Coordinates of C-alpha atoms and ligand atoms in Angstrom, one line a residue:
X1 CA 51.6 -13.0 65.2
X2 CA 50.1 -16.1 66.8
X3 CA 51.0 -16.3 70.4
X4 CA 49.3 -19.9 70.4
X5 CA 52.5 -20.9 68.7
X6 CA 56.0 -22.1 70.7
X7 CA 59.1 -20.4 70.0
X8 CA 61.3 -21.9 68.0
X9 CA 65.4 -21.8 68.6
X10 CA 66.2 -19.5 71.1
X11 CA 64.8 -16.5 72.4
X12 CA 66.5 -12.9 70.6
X13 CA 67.5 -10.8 72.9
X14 CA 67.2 -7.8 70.3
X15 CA 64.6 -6.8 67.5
X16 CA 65.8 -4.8 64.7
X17 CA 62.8 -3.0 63.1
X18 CA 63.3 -2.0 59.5
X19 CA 60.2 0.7 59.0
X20 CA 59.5 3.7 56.7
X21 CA 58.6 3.3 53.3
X22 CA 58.6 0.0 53.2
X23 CA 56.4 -2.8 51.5
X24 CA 56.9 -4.8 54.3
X25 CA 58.4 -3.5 57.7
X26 CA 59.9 -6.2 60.0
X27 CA 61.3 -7.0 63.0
X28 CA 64.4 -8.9 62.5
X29 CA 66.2 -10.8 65.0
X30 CA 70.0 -12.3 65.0
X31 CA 68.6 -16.0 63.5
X32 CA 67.1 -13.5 60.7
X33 CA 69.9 -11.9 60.0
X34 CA 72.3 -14.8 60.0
X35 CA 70.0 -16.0 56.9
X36 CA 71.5 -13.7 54.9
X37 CA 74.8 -14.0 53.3
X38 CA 77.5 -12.9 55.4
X39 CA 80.8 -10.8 55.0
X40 CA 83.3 -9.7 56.5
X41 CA 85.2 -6.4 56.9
X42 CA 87.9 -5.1 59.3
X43 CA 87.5 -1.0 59.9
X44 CA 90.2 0.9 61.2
X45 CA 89.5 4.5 62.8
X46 CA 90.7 7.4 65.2
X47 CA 88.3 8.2 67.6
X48 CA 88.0 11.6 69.2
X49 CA 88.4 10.0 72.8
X50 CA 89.6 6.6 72.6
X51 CA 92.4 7.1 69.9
X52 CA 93.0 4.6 66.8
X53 CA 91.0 1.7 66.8
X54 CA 90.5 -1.6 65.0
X55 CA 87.9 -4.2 64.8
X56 CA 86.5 -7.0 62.5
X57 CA 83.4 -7.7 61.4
X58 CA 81.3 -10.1 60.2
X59 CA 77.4 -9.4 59.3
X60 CA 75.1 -9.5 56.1
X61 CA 74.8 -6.0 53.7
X62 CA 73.0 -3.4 55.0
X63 CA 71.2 -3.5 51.4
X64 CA 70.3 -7.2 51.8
X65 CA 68.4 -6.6 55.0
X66 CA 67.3 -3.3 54.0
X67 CA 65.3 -5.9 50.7
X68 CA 64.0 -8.3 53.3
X69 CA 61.7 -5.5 54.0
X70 CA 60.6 -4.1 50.2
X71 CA 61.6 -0.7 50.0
X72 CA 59.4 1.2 47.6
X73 CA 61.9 2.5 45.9
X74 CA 63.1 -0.3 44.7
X75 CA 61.1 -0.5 41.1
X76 CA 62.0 3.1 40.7
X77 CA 64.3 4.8 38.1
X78 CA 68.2 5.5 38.9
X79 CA 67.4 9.2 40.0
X80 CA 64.4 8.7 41.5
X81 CA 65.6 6.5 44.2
X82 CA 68.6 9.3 45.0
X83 CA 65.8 11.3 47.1
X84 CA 65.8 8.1 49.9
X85 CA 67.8 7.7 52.5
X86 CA 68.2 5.7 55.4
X87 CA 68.5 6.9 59.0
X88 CA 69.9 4.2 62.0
X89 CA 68.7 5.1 65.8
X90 CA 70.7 3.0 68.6
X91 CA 69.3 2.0 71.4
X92 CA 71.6 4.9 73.6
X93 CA 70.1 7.5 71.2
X94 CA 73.2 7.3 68.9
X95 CA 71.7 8.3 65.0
X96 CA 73.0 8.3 61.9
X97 CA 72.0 8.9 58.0
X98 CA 73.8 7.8 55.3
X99 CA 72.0 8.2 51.8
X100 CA 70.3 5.1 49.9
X101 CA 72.7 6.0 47.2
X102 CA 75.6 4.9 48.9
X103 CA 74.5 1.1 49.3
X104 CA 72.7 1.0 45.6
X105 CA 74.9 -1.2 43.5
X106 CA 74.2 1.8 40.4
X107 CA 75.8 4.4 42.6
X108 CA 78.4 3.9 45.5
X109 CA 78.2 0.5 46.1
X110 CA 80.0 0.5 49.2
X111 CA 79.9 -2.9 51.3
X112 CA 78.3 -1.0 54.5
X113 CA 77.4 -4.4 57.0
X114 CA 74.8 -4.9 59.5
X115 CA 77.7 -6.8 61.9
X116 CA 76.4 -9.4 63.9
X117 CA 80.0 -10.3 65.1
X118 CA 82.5 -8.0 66.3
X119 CA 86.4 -9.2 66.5
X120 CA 85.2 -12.9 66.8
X121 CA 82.1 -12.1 69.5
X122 CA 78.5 -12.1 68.9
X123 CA 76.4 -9.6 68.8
X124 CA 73.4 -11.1 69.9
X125 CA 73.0 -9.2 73.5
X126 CA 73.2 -5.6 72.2
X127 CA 72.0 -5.6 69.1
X128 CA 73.7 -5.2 65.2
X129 CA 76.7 -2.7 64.6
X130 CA 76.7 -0.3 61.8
X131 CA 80.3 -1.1 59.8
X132 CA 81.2 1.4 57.0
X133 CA 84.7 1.0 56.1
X134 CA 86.6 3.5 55.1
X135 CA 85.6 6.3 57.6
X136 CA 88.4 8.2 59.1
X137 CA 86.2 8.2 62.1
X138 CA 84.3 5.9 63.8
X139 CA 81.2 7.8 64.6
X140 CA 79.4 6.2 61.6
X141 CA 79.9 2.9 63.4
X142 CA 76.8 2.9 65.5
X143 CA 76.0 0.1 67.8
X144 CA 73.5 -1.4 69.5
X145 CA 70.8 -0.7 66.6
X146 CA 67.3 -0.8 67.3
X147 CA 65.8 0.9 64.0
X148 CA 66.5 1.4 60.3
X149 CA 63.9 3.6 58.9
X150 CA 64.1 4.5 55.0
X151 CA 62.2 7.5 54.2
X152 CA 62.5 9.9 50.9
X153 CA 63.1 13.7 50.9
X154 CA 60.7 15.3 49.4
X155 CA 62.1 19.0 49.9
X156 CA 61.1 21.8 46.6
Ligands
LIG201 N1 75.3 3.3 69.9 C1 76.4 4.0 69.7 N2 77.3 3.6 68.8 C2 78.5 4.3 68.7 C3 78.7 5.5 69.5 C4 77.8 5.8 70.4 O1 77.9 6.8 71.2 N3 76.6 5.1 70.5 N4 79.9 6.2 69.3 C5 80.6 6.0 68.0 C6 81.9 6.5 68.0 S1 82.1 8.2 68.2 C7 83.0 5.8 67.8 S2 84.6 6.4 67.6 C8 82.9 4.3 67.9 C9 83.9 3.7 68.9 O2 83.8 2.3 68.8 P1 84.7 1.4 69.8 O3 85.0 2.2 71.0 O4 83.9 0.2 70.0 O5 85.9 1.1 69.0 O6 81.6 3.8 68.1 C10 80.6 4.6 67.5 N5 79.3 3.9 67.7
LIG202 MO1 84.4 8.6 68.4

């Protein structure tokens, strides 16, 4: 990075770094993120301790901003790339893995979001939400995301 440089638009409060096996790990911020194409989703969940809950979304696919950083799986064949997966840390210490198989377009396809928005209000001073609709409960949900690392099992 070239510190000589002046920022440009305003300061991000939070980094996202996308690391593993990537091509190219980055360190995203919310103007990064709001390059991608954004969606929308509203979740609906029972948690353990705060009871039913609902919330909408907006954000870009996890799998878009999971390409910005080249995964190397990416050129391999349709089983080959089942063995990755993709593991979330928040910045309380909140983790989560969900496999790369559930994102892939040849397998679950499921419109998981990076949510930059939640219920109308931005993100921006704690950092992307996990949103995978359909969960019963919200645990998968995580907030405040600090790190996406996508790594491959390589188990016998
Ligand atoms: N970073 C982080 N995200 C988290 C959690 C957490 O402890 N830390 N708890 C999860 C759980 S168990 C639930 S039910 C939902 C609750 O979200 P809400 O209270 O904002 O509706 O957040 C999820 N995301
Ligand atoms: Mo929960």
């Amino acid at each position: 990075m070239d510190l000589q440089s002046p920022a440009v638009g305003p300061p991000d409060t939070g980094v996202l770094r996308i690391a593993g096996e990537v091509l190219a790990p980055a360190a995203l911020g919310f103007h990064d993120l709001r390059t991608l194409p954004q969606h929308e989703r509203d979740v609906a969940f029972t948690c353990r301790r705060s009871g039913p809950r609902h919330h909408s979304f907006t954000g870009p696919l996890l799998l878009d901003v999971a390409r910005l950083a080249e995964p190397a799986l990416t050129p391999l064949e349709r089983k080959e790339r089942l063995r990755f997966l993709i593991a979330l840390r928040a910045a309380d210490g909140h983790r989560a893995v969900l496999a790369w198989a559930e994102i892939d377009p040849e397998f679950g396809n499921a419109s998981i979001l990076l949510g930059l928005t939640r219920d109308g209000r931005p993100l921006d001073a704690e950092g992307p939400q996990l949103v995978v609709p359909g969960d019963a409960c919200g645990a998968r949900n995580v907030s405040r995301i600090v790190e996406v690392r996508i790594v491959s099992y390589d188990g016998e």
